[in-house]
Short mmCIF file of C-alpha atoms and ligand atoms in Angstrom, two decimals:
data_model
loop_
_atom_site.label_atom_id
_atom_site.label_comp_id
_atom_site.label_asym_id
_atom_site.label_seq_id
_atom_site.Cartn_x
_atom_site.Cartn_y
_atom_site.Cartn_z
CA MET A 1 30.33 -9.36 8.30
CA PRO A 2 28.13 -6.26 8.08
CA GLU A 3 24.52 -6.68 9.19
CA LYS A 4 21.94 -6.96 6.41
CA PHE A 5 18.68 -5.04 6.18
CA PHE A 6 15.25 -6.64 5.66
CA VAL A 7 13.24 -5.60 2.61
CA GLY A 8 10.75 -7.36 0.34
CA GLY A 9 10.58 -10.39 2.63
CA GLU A 10 14.34 -11.08 2.56
CA TRP A 11 17.60 -10.06 4.21
CA ARG A 12 19.66 -8.07 1.72
CA ASP A 13 23.11 -6.61 1.37
CA SER A 14 24.47 -3.87 -0.89
CA SER A 15 27.77 -2.47 -2.10
CA GLU A 16 27.76 0.26 0.55
CA VAL A 17 28.82 -0.44 4.12
CA LEU A 18 28.56 1.91 7.12
CA GLU A 19 30.67 1.41 10.23
CA VAL A 20 29.06 1.76 13.63
CA ILE A 21 31.22 3.60 16.17
CA PHE A 22 31.44 3.00 19.93
CA PRO A 23 31.63 6.64 21.05
CA TYR A 24 33.54 5.91 24.28
CA ASP A 25 36.79 5.03 22.47
CA ASN A 26 35.90 5.53 18.79
CA THR A 27 36.46 1.85 17.98
CA VAL A 28 34.33 0.18 15.34
CA SER A 29 31.61 -1.83 17.07
CA GLY A 30 29.99 -3.26 13.95
CA SER A 31 28.81 -2.36 10.49
CA ILE A 32 25.71 -2.45 8.32
CA TYR A 33 24.88 -2.57 4.63
CA LEU A 34 23.12 0.58 3.51
CA SER A 35 19.87 0.25 1.56
CA THR A 36 19.80 1.63 -2.00
CA GLU A 37 17.02 3.63 -3.70
CA ASP A 38 15.81 0.35 -5.26
CA ASP A 39 15.71 -1.33 -1.85
CA ILE A 40 13.66 1.56 -0.50
CA GLU A 41 11.24 1.26 -3.41
CA ASP A 42 10.97 -2.50 -2.71
CA ALA A 43 10.37 -1.82 0.98
CA ILE A 44 7.44 0.45 0.16
CA ALA A 45 5.99 -2.03 -2.36
CA SER A 46 6.42 -4.94 0.05
CA ALA A 47 4.86 -3.11 2.98
CA HIS A 48 1.96 -2.09 0.76
CA LYS A 49 1.42 -5.73 -0.20
CA GLY A 50 2.02 -6.95 3.34
CA PHE A 51 -0.78 -4.77 4.63
CA GLN A 52 -3.27 -6.84 2.63
CA ILE A 53 -2.22 -9.78 4.85
CA THR A 54 -1.91 -8.03 8.20
CA ARG A 55 -5.21 -6.14 7.93
CA LYS A 56 -7.01 -9.50 7.98
CA LEU A 57 -5.16 -10.94 10.99
CA PRO A 58 -7.52 -11.47 13.93
CA SER A 59 -6.70 -9.62 17.12
CA TYR A 60 -5.84 -12.79 19.07
CA ARG A 61 -3.20 -13.56 16.43
CA ARG A 62 -1.70 -10.05 16.53
CA SER A 63 -1.67 -10.22 20.31
CA GLU A 64 0.05 -13.64 20.16
CA VAL A 65 2.78 -12.30 17.85
CA LEU A 66 3.48 -9.50 20.33
CA ARG A 67 3.45 -11.86 23.31
CA THR A 68 5.95 -14.09 21.51
CA LEU A 69 8.06 -11.04 20.66
CA HIS A 70 7.99 -10.11 24.35
CA ARG A 71 9.28 -13.58 25.28
CA LEU A 72 12.00 -13.48 22.61
CA MET A 73 13.13 -10.04 23.77
CA GLN A 74 13.30 -11.35 27.34
CA GLU A 75 15.45 -14.26 26.16
CA ASN A 76 17.72 -11.84 24.25
CA PHE A 77 17.69 -9.12 26.92
CA ASN A 78 21.45 -9.04 27.55
CA GLU A 79 22.37 -9.15 23.89
CA LEU A 80 20.12 -6.18 23.13
CA VAL A 81 21.53 -4.27 26.12
CA ASP A 82 25.10 -4.90 24.92
CA LEU A 83 24.23 -3.83 21.37
CA MET A 84 22.75 -0.57 22.61
CA ILE A 85 25.85 0.14 24.71
CA ILE A 86 28.31 -0.40 21.86
CA GLU A 87 26.28 1.45 19.23
CA SER A 88 25.25 4.49 21.32
CA GLY A 89 27.67 4.60 24.27
CA LYS A 90 24.75 4.66 26.72
CA ASN A 91 25.69 3.34 30.13
CA ARG A 92 24.64 -0.12 31.28
CA LYS A 93 22.14 1.14 33.89
CA THR A 94 20.32 3.20 31.26
CA ALA A 95 20.44 0.40 28.69
CA VAL A 96 18.98 -2.09 31.18
CA GLY A 97 16.29 0.45 32.07
CA GLU A 98 15.49 0.96 28.40
CA MET A 99 15.21 -2.78 27.70
CA THR A 100 12.97 -3.24 30.74
CA ARG A 101 10.69 -0.53 29.40
CA ALA A 102 10.80 -1.90 25.85
CA LEU A 103 9.50 -5.20 27.21
CA GLN A 104 6.63 -3.35 28.84
CA THR A 105 5.89 -1.46 25.62
CA ILE A 106 5.57 -4.74 23.72
CA LEU A 107 3.59 -6.48 26.47
CA ILE A 108 1.16 -3.55 26.68
CA SER A 109 0.86 -3.62 22.88
CA SER A 110 -0.09 -7.32 23.04
CA GLU A 111 -2.78 -6.48 25.60
CA GLU A 112 -4.10 -3.45 23.71
CA ALA A 113 -4.33 -5.51 20.49
CA LYS A 114 -7.45 -7.11 21.99
CA ARG A 115 -9.08 -3.84 23.03
CA ILE A 116 -9.39 -2.11 19.69
CA GLY A 117 -13.08 -1.69 19.37
CA GLY A 118 -15.62 0.87 18.37
CA GLU A 119 -18.92 2.42 19.33
CA VAL A 120 -22.60 1.86 18.84
CA PHE A 121 -24.33 5.20 18.92
CA SER A 122 -27.71 6.76 18.45
CA ILE A 123 -28.25 8.54 15.19
CA ASP A 124 -31.78 9.68 16.09
CA TRP A 125 -30.89 12.87 17.98
CA THR A 126 -32.64 14.76 15.23
CA PRO A 127 -35.68 13.73 13.11
CA ALA A 128 -33.35 13.02 10.14
CA GLY A 129 -31.75 10.21 12.12
CA GLU A 130 -34.91 8.31 12.99
CA ASN A 131 -34.82 4.55 12.31
CA LYS A 132 -31.09 4.47 11.84
CA GLN A 133 -28.28 2.94 13.86
CA GLY A 134 -24.67 4.14 13.87
CA PHE A 135 -21.50 2.11 14.41
CA THR A 136 -17.82 3.02 14.40
CA LYS A 137 -14.79 0.80 14.33
CA ARG A 138 -11.08 1.57 14.45
CA MET A 139 -9.45 0.17 11.30
CA PRO A 140 -5.72 -0.16 10.56
CA ILE A 141 -4.52 2.54 8.18
CA GLY A 142 -1.85 0.78 6.11
CA THR A 143 1.91 1.20 6.04
CA VAL A 144 3.55 3.21 8.79
CA LEU A 145 6.97 4.73 8.17
CA CYS A 146 8.74 4.61 11.54
CA ILE A 147 11.77 6.90 11.81
CA THR A 148 13.64 6.73 15.12
CA PRO A 149 16.51 8.63 16.82
CA PHE A 150 19.78 7.41 18.33
CA ASN A 151 19.13 8.00 22.01
CA TYR A 152 16.67 5.17 22.85
CA PRO A 153 17.05 2.89 19.84
CA VAL A 154 15.10 -0.14 21.13
CA ASN A 155 12.25 1.30 23.16
CA LEU A 156 11.42 4.08 20.71
CA SER A 157 11.29 1.54 17.87
CA CYS A 158 9.03 -0.66 20.04
CA HIS A 159 6.75 2.37 20.58
CA LYS A 160 6.10 2.34 16.84
CA ILE A 161 6.23 -1.29 15.75
CA GLY A 162 4.37 -2.59 18.85
CA PRO A 163 1.21 -0.54 18.17
CA ALA A 164 1.58 -1.06 14.39
CA ILE A 165 1.43 -4.84 14.90
CA ALA A 166 -1.32 -4.48 17.51
CA VAL A 167 -3.64 -2.89 14.95
CA GLY A 168 -2.55 -4.88 11.87
CA ASN A 169 -0.56 -2.26 9.99
CA SER A 170 2.55 -3.00 7.96
CA PHE A 171 5.65 -0.93 8.65
CA ILE A 172 9.03 0.26 7.49
CA LEU A 173 11.48 0.91 10.31
CA LYS A 174 14.27 3.42 9.59
CA PRO A 175 16.52 3.58 12.66
CA ALA A 176 19.11 6.30 13.24
CA GLU A 177 22.21 5.61 11.17
CA LYS A 178 24.38 5.99 14.30
CA THR A 179 22.55 3.20 16.16
CA PRO A 180 21.38 0.62 13.62
CA LEU A 181 22.56 -2.64 15.24
CA SER A 182 19.91 -3.20 17.91
CA SER A 183 17.19 -2.69 15.28
CA VAL A 184 18.58 -5.56 13.21
CA ARG A 185 18.22 -7.90 16.19
CA LEU A 186 14.79 -6.49 17.00
CA ILE A 187 13.53 -7.11 13.47
CA GLU A 188 14.94 -10.66 13.52
CA LEU A 189 12.85 -11.24 16.65
CA VAL A 190 9.72 -9.69 15.09
CA LEU A 191 10.06 -12.11 12.18
CA GLU A 192 10.69 -15.05 14.51
CA ALA A 193 7.58 -14.01 16.44
CA GLY A 194 5.59 -14.61 13.27
CA TYR A 195 4.51 -11.24 11.84
CA PRO A 196 4.18 -11.66 8.05
CA PRO A 197 7.62 -10.88 6.49
CA GLU A 198 6.19 -8.73 3.66
CA ALA A 199 4.76 -6.40 6.29
CA VAL A 200 8.08 -6.06 8.13
CA ASN A 201 10.73 -3.84 6.54
CA LEU A 202 13.99 -2.54 7.94
CA VAL A 203 15.64 0.13 5.82
CA GLN A 204 19.14 1.32 6.76
CA CYS A 205 20.07 4.70 5.33
CA PHE A 206 20.92 8.30 6.12
CA GLY A 207 18.10 10.70 6.81
CA GLU A 208 17.86 12.47 3.45
CA LYS A 209 17.32 9.22 1.61
CA ALA A 210 14.54 8.25 4.02
CA GLY A 211 12.94 11.63 3.42
CA LYS A 212 11.85 10.48 -0.05
CA MET A 213 9.54 7.87 1.54
CA VAL A 214 7.73 10.61 3.43
CA SER A 215 6.01 11.96 0.34
CA ASP A 216 5.15 8.54 -1.15
CA PRO A 217 1.36 8.10 -1.24
CA ARG A 218 1.65 4.36 -0.49
CA ILE A 219 2.81 5.26 3.02
CA ALA A 220 -0.27 5.94 5.14
CA MET A 221 1.44 7.45 8.15
CA LEU A 222 4.73 8.97 9.21
CA SER A 223 5.62 8.24 12.82
CA PHE A 224 8.73 10.28 13.53
CA THR A 225 10.80 10.66 16.67
CA GLY A 226 13.79 12.99 16.43
CA SER A 227 14.76 16.62 16.31
CA ALA A 228 12.22 19.41 15.90
CA SER A 229 13.85 20.84 12.79
CA VAL A 230 13.69 17.53 10.88
CA GLY A 231 10.25 16.59 12.23
CA TRP A 232 8.45 19.79 11.21
CA MET A 233 10.21 19.81 7.84
CA LEU A 234 8.98 16.25 7.17
CA LYS A 235 5.45 17.13 8.22
CA ASN A 236 5.39 19.75 5.50
CA ARG A 237 6.38 17.11 2.98
CA ALA A 238 3.94 14.45 4.17
CA GLY A 239 0.97 15.67 2.13
CA GLN A 240 -2.27 13.92 3.04
CA LYS A 241 -0.83 11.17 5.21
CA LYS A 242 -1.20 11.01 8.96
CA VAL A 243 1.75 12.38 10.88
CA ALA A 244 2.86 11.91 14.49
CA LEU A 245 5.91 13.82 15.72
CA GLU A 246 7.79 13.20 18.96
CA LEU A 247 10.38 15.96 19.05
CA GLY A 248 12.82 17.74 21.31
CA GLY A 249 12.59 19.97 24.35
CA ASN A 250 14.48 21.94 27.00
CA ALA A 251 12.40 20.79 29.93
CA GLY A 252 11.85 22.93 33.01
CA VAL A 253 11.35 21.77 36.59
CA VAL A 254 10.15 24.04 39.41
CA VAL A 255 11.17 23.52 43.03
CA HIS A 256 8.99 25.71 45.28
CA GLU A 257 9.89 26.61 48.86
CA ASP A 258 7.29 24.21 50.33
CA ALA A 259 8.76 21.23 48.42
CA ASP A 260 10.26 18.09 49.92
CA LEU A 261 13.84 19.14 49.20
CA ASP A 262 15.39 15.68 49.55
CA LEU A 263 12.92 14.28 47.04
CA ALA A 264 13.53 17.17 44.65
CA LEU A 265 17.31 16.75 44.90
CA LYS A 266 17.19 13.01 44.29
CA HIS A 267 15.03 13.32 41.18
CA THR A 268 16.61 16.45 39.70
CA VAL A 269 20.14 15.01 39.87
CA SER A 270 19.20 11.86 37.96
CA GLY A 271 16.75 13.70 35.68
CA SER A 272 19.38 16.18 34.54
CA PHE A 273 22.14 13.75 33.66
CA ALA A 274 20.58 10.39 32.72
CA ASN A 275 21.83 9.15 29.34
CA ALA A 276 24.42 11.95 29.43
CA GLY A 277 21.56 14.46 29.13
CA GLN A 278 20.66 13.07 25.70
CA ASN A 279 17.04 12.74 26.56
CA CYS A 280 14.19 14.74 25.06
CA ILE A 281 12.77 15.24 28.58
CA SER A 282 16.10 15.82 30.32
CA VAL A 283 15.93 18.55 32.98
CA GLN A 284 17.65 21.54 31.38
CA ARG A 285 16.09 24.48 33.24
CA LEU A 286 15.86 24.05 36.98
CA LEU A 287 13.80 26.88 38.49
CA ILE A 288 14.32 27.24 42.23
CA HIS A 289 12.28 29.46 44.55
CA ARG A 290 14.57 32.19 45.90
CA PRO A 291 14.15 31.36 49.66
CA ILE A 292 15.60 27.87 49.13
CA TYR A 293 17.97 28.66 46.25
CA GLU A 294 21.26 28.75 48.20
CA ASP A 295 20.36 25.67 50.20
CA PHE A 296 19.36 23.78 47.02
CA CYS A 297 22.62 24.70 45.22
CA ASP A 298 24.71 23.68 48.24
CA GLN A 299 23.21 20.19 48.17
CA PHE A 300 22.78 19.79 44.40
CA ILE A 301 26.44 20.30 43.44
CA PRO A 302 27.99 17.59 45.66
CA ALA A 303 25.26 15.16 44.58
CA VAL A 304 26.13 15.81 40.91
CA GLU A 305 29.85 15.52 41.66
CA ALA A 306 29.19 12.07 43.11
CA LEU A 307 27.93 10.77 39.74
CA VAL A 308 30.35 8.30 38.16
CA VAL A 309 31.54 9.40 34.72
CA GLY A 310 33.30 6.79 32.63
CA ASP A 311 33.16 3.61 30.58
CA PRO A 312 29.50 2.92 29.76
CA ARG A 313 30.13 -0.83 29.91
CA ASP A 314 30.86 -0.64 33.66
CA ALA A 315 27.83 -1.30 35.84
CA ALA A 316 28.74 1.59 38.17
CA THR A 317 28.86 4.29 35.48
CA ASP A 318 26.18 7.00 35.63
CA ILE A 319 27.36 9.13 32.70
CA GLY A 320 28.98 7.72 29.58
CA PRO A 321 30.01 9.51 26.40
CA MET A 322 27.80 11.63 24.20
CA ILE A 323 26.93 10.12 20.85
CA ARG A 324 29.76 11.85 18.95
CA GLU A 325 32.69 14.13 19.74
CA ALA A 326 31.13 16.76 17.45
CA ASP A 327 27.99 16.81 19.64
CA ALA A 328 30.09 17.16 22.81
CA LYS A 329 32.05 20.00 21.16
CA ARG A 330 28.82 21.75 20.21
CA ALA A 331 27.53 21.53 23.80
CA GLU A 332 30.90 22.74 25.12
CA ALA A 333 30.76 25.72 22.74
CA TRP A 334 27.28 26.67 23.98
CA VAL A 335 28.49 26.47 27.60
CA ASN A 336 31.55 28.62 26.82
CA GLU A 337 29.39 31.11 24.96
CA ALA A 338 27.10 31.40 28.01
CA ILE A 339 30.07 31.83 30.37
CA GLY A 340 31.48 34.48 28.03
CA ALA A 341 28.16 36.33 28.27
CA GLY A 342 28.08 36.28 32.10
CA ALA A 343 26.90 32.84 33.18
CA HIS A 344 28.71 31.38 36.20
CA PRO A 345 29.66 27.70 36.27
CA LEU A 346 29.00 26.03 39.64
CA LEU A 347 30.38 22.93 37.97
CA PRO A 348 32.48 23.78 34.91
CA GLY A 349 32.58 20.31 33.34
CA LYS A 350 35.31 19.29 30.96
CA ARG A 351 35.49 17.44 27.67
CA GLU A 352 37.68 14.62 26.42
CA ASN A 353 36.64 13.48 22.93
CA ALA A 354 32.96 12.50 23.26
CA MET A 355 33.08 12.43 27.08
CA PHE A 356 31.52 15.54 28.61
CA TRP A 357 31.47 15.94 32.39
CA PRO A 358 28.37 17.48 34.05
CA VAL A 359 27.98 21.23 33.82
CA VAL A 360 25.84 23.30 36.20
CA LEU A 361 25.35 26.97 35.32
CA THR A 362 23.87 29.93 37.20
CA ASP A 363 23.37 33.56 36.16
CA THR A 364 22.14 32.54 32.72
CA THR A 365 19.72 34.66 30.71
CA SER A 366 16.74 33.43 28.73
CA ASP A 367 18.37 34.26 25.38
CA MET A 368 21.41 32.03 25.99
CA LYS A 369 21.40 28.82 23.93
CA VAL A 370 21.98 26.78 27.10
CA ARG A 371 18.49 27.89 28.17
CA CYS A 372 16.40 28.63 25.09
CA GLU A 373 17.53 25.77 22.82
CA GLU A 374 17.70 22.02 23.39
CA ILE A 375 21.26 21.34 24.55
CA PHE A 376 20.94 17.52 24.59
CA ALA A 377 24.00 17.15 26.82
CA PRO A 378 24.76 16.80 30.58
CA VAL A 379 24.18 20.52 31.20
CA VAL A 380 21.67 22.09 33.57
CA THR A 381 20.92 25.73 34.34
CA LEU A 382 19.82 26.78 37.84
CA VAL A 383 17.47 29.77 37.76
CA PRO A 384 16.11 31.45 40.91
CA TYR A 385 12.60 32.94 40.82
CA GLU A 386 10.80 35.31 43.17
CA THR A 387 7.07 34.64 42.77
CA TRP A 388 4.90 31.76 41.55
CA ASP A 389 3.86 33.83 38.52
CA ASP A 390 7.54 34.33 37.69
CA ALA A 391 8.00 30.55 37.78
CA VAL A 392 5.08 29.99 35.39
CA TYR A 393 6.38 32.71 33.06
CA LEU A 394 9.89 31.20 33.01
CA MET A 395 8.55 27.69 32.43
CA ASN A 396 6.63 28.87 29.36
CA ASP A 397 9.44 31.10 28.09
CA THR A 398 10.58 28.53 25.51
CA PRO A 399 9.48 27.38 22.07
CA TYR A 400 9.21 23.83 23.45
CA GLY A 401 6.61 22.08 25.60
CA LEU A 402 7.17 18.37 26.10
CA GLN A 403 7.07 17.57 29.83
CA ALA A 404 7.66 19.52 33.05
CA GLY A 405 8.16 18.82 36.74
CA LEU A 406 6.91 20.65 39.83
CA PHE A 407 7.87 20.08 43.45
CA THR A 408 5.36 21.57 45.88
CA ARG A 409 2.87 20.46 48.50
CA ASP A 410 0.27 23.11 47.66
CA MET A 411 -2.79 21.69 45.90
CA LYS A 412 -3.94 25.06 44.54
CA ARG A 413 -0.51 25.64 42.99
CA ILE A 414 -0.56 22.16 41.48
CA MET A 415 -3.93 22.75 39.81
CA ASP A 416 -2.83 26.19 38.61
CA ALA A 417 0.36 24.71 37.15
CA TRP A 418 -1.59 22.00 35.32
CA GLU A 419 -3.66 24.69 33.61
CA ARG A 420 -0.97 27.25 32.91
CA ILE A 421 2.27 25.40 32.18
CA GLU A 422 2.31 24.72 28.44
CA VAL A 423 3.46 21.12 28.16
CA GLY A 424 2.11 17.74 27.09
CA GLY A 425 2.68 16.28 30.57
CA LEU A 426 3.23 17.73 34.05
CA HIS A 427 4.80 15.63 36.81
CA VAL A 428 4.02 16.76 40.33
CA ASN A 429 6.72 15.88 42.84
CA ASN A 430 8.81 14.33 40.13
CA VAL A 431 10.86 15.55 37.18
CA SER A 432 10.09 16.00 33.49
CA THR A 433 12.12 12.86 32.78
CA PHE A 434 9.47 10.50 34.15
CA ARG A 435 7.79 8.22 31.66
CA VAL A 436 5.94 4.93 31.75
CA ASP A 437 5.06 3.47 28.41
CA HIS A 438 1.28 3.40 28.43
CA MET A 439 0.71 7.01 29.43
CA PRO A 440 -0.11 9.60 26.76
CA TYR A 441 3.22 11.11 25.87
CA GLY A 442 3.99 13.97 23.53
CA GLY A 443 4.55 17.67 23.26
CA VAL A 444 2.88 20.97 22.51
CA LYS A 445 4.42 23.96 20.69
CA SER A 446 7.62 22.90 18.85
CA SER A 447 7.89 19.63 20.80
CA GLY A 448 5.48 17.53 18.83
CA PHE A 449 2.25 16.63 17.18
CA GLY A 450 0.07 13.75 18.39
CA ARG A 451 0.65 11.38 21.28
CA GLU A 452 2.52 8.12 21.85
CA GLY A 453 1.95 5.61 24.66
CA VAL A 454 0.58 2.40 23.27
CA LYS A 455 -3.18 3.07 23.39
CA TYR A 456 -2.66 6.61 22.10
CA THR A 457 -0.36 5.46 19.31
CA ILE A 458 -3.04 2.94 18.38
CA GLU A 459 -5.47 5.84 18.01
CA GLU A 460 -2.98 7.63 15.75
CA MET A 461 -2.33 4.46 13.72
CA THR A 462 -5.99 3.67 13.05
CA GLU A 463 -8.86 5.55 11.52
CA ILE A 464 -12.43 5.59 12.70
CA ARG A 465 -14.78 4.19 10.07
CA LEU A 466 -18.46 4.90 10.38
CA MET A 467 -21.27 2.66 9.24
CA VAL A 468 -24.92 3.69 9.46
CA LEU A 469 -27.71 1.15 9.11
CA HIS A 470 -30.76 2.81 7.56
CA LEU A 471 -33.55 0.67 8.93
CA ASP A 472 -36.56 2.31 7.36
P1 NAD B 1 17.55 13.55 14.18
O1 NAD B 1 16.36 14.40 13.89
O2 NAD B 1 18.87 13.98 13.68
O3 NAD B 1 17.33 12.09 13.56
C1 NAD B 1 16.20 11.30 13.90
C2 NAD B 1 15.92 10.35 12.76
O4 NAD B 1 15.52 11.13 11.62
C3 NAD B 1 17.13 9.51 12.32
O5 NAD B 1 16.71 8.23 11.98
C4 NAD B 1 17.61 10.26 11.09
O6 NAD B 1 18.30 9.45 10.17
C5 NAD B 1 16.30 10.74 10.51
N1 NAD B 1 16.43 11.90 9.63
C6 NAD B 1 17.31 12.92 9.71
N2 NAD B 1 17.13 13.78 8.68
C7 NAD B 1 16.11 13.27 7.94
C8 NAD B 1 15.45 13.69 6.74
N3 NAD B 1 15.83 14.79 6.10
N4 NAD B 1 14.45 12.93 6.27
C9 NAD B 1 14.06 11.80 6.92
N5 NAD B 1 14.65 11.34 8.05
C10 NAD B 1 15.65 12.09 8.56
O7 NAD B 1 17.57 13.29 15.75
P2 NAD B 1 18.64 12.50 16.61
O8 NAD B 1 19.86 13.34 16.75
O9 NAD B 1 18.78 11.10 16.15
O10 NAD B 1 17.86 12.42 18.01
C11 NAD B 1 17.84 13.48 18.91
C12 NAD B 1 16.55 14.25 18.84
O11 NAD B 1 15.44 13.40 19.02
C13 NAD B 1 16.47 15.28 19.97
O12 NAD B 1 15.95 16.47 19.45
C14 NAD B 1 15.50 14.64 20.94
O13 NAD B 1 14.85 15.55 21.77
C15 NAD B 1 14.57 13.94 20.00
N6 NAD B 1 13.84 12.88 20.71
C16 NAD B 1 12.51 13.05 20.98
C17 NAD B 1 11.82 12.06 21.69
C18 NAD B 1 10.36 12.20 22.01
O14 NAD B 1 9.73 11.19 22.31
N7 NAD B 1 9.78 13.39 22.00
C19 NAD B 1 12.48 10.92 22.09
C20 NAD B 1 13.83 10.79 21.80
C21 NAD B 1 14.51 11.78 21.10
#
């Protein structure tokens, strides 16, 4: 039976069914009912009503719901891992890692639910403020529309619904249509954990249909994670509502000659190919200082060749399929285009349906798509640089700016990089791919707008209300 969606306080079906495909062998791994326009209207109305309940929930109660959700997710850990594997083709190691992080996201949300406070501040800095006292408090904003991508379907949903529950907002979750199964289970657990059903809505539909919710004034905030093109387009349609965008990137990592080379190799290999490169902070541009370039390449290639490519269900697999054959074909075309224009493949890769073996390219130029656009595939470019200023220039030579990595032992260089490299987060002696779930996470330039990372999402999902007591 297809999985139902949850709208208006009930599980619903419809006349339209969408099959979910396991990209490794193109078999059908499940199916869902798609929500209609009427269902979407009901979701908005229900969430609007549900907010009148959730806004009054005390923080200990919101924290308890999240703690219970954390326990339920722990109890259903393996089921959620298996669902993610069959809906997205991500390998078991990555799926287990994602679930482990999703648990942390929810646990941190339950802790932060008790820390949402405010300020008492002096108004009397000027004569006009004499005999007055100021207070601020963070208040929930209302209904949050949570739109999520295919690549981390559980944790990225938790990054939105965890903080939404922590502050007492209602929400509508719209997962990616390619990976809708794990969200069904997640929402079942949210309901079992005791968040008021009217405030919990799961809409299953294609993107364009969801776009109509973005301009609805009953939605207080759009929290979007996905591609830059869709994200910025939706921001333009969002009108007066709050908007947070977590978008794409083509992350750069610098390895300077004074770096710990073994450490750099270990992290860059995993950071370039985790989740088959379908990671917004995947290492795509690896900038290597010229004196160590040959040595780095000589060690990097065999380490990449040792990665196990295959069935994502096997515990040993490092690289499974990409989400769809069409996406693998697109990445392959970009690689071939680069090679046609003079790039040299140190590892040529190969493609079979949605499976795409790791590609390592040298002799690329900054205008090649493999370097200047987000490839979102197991492809990395190795770029030698001569001077530190060249490295900084190359790092910033992109429309994106999500996260970056730098391997060096020089403190002055580290501080200079922090100031000059245009990204939301810099990781020193690690790669751009590093993330823990409570740190402020988000991009500059085309990569995003606002920050996630539970406490920071809470700031985005609340508004500061001022009250002034006039005591005279
Ligand atoms: P996508 O933009 O195609 O889709 C993301 C979500 O938006 C899906 O739920 C989709 O249905 C919905 N959508 C698509 N068109 C829409 C429209 N017109 N109106 C409303 N909703 C619409 O992205 P994807 O292919 O699922 O995911 C990959 C992208 O996500 C990459 O660019 C990646 O970098 C980015 N991403 C960013 C982060 C981050 O935290 N910065 C994390 C993961 C993925």
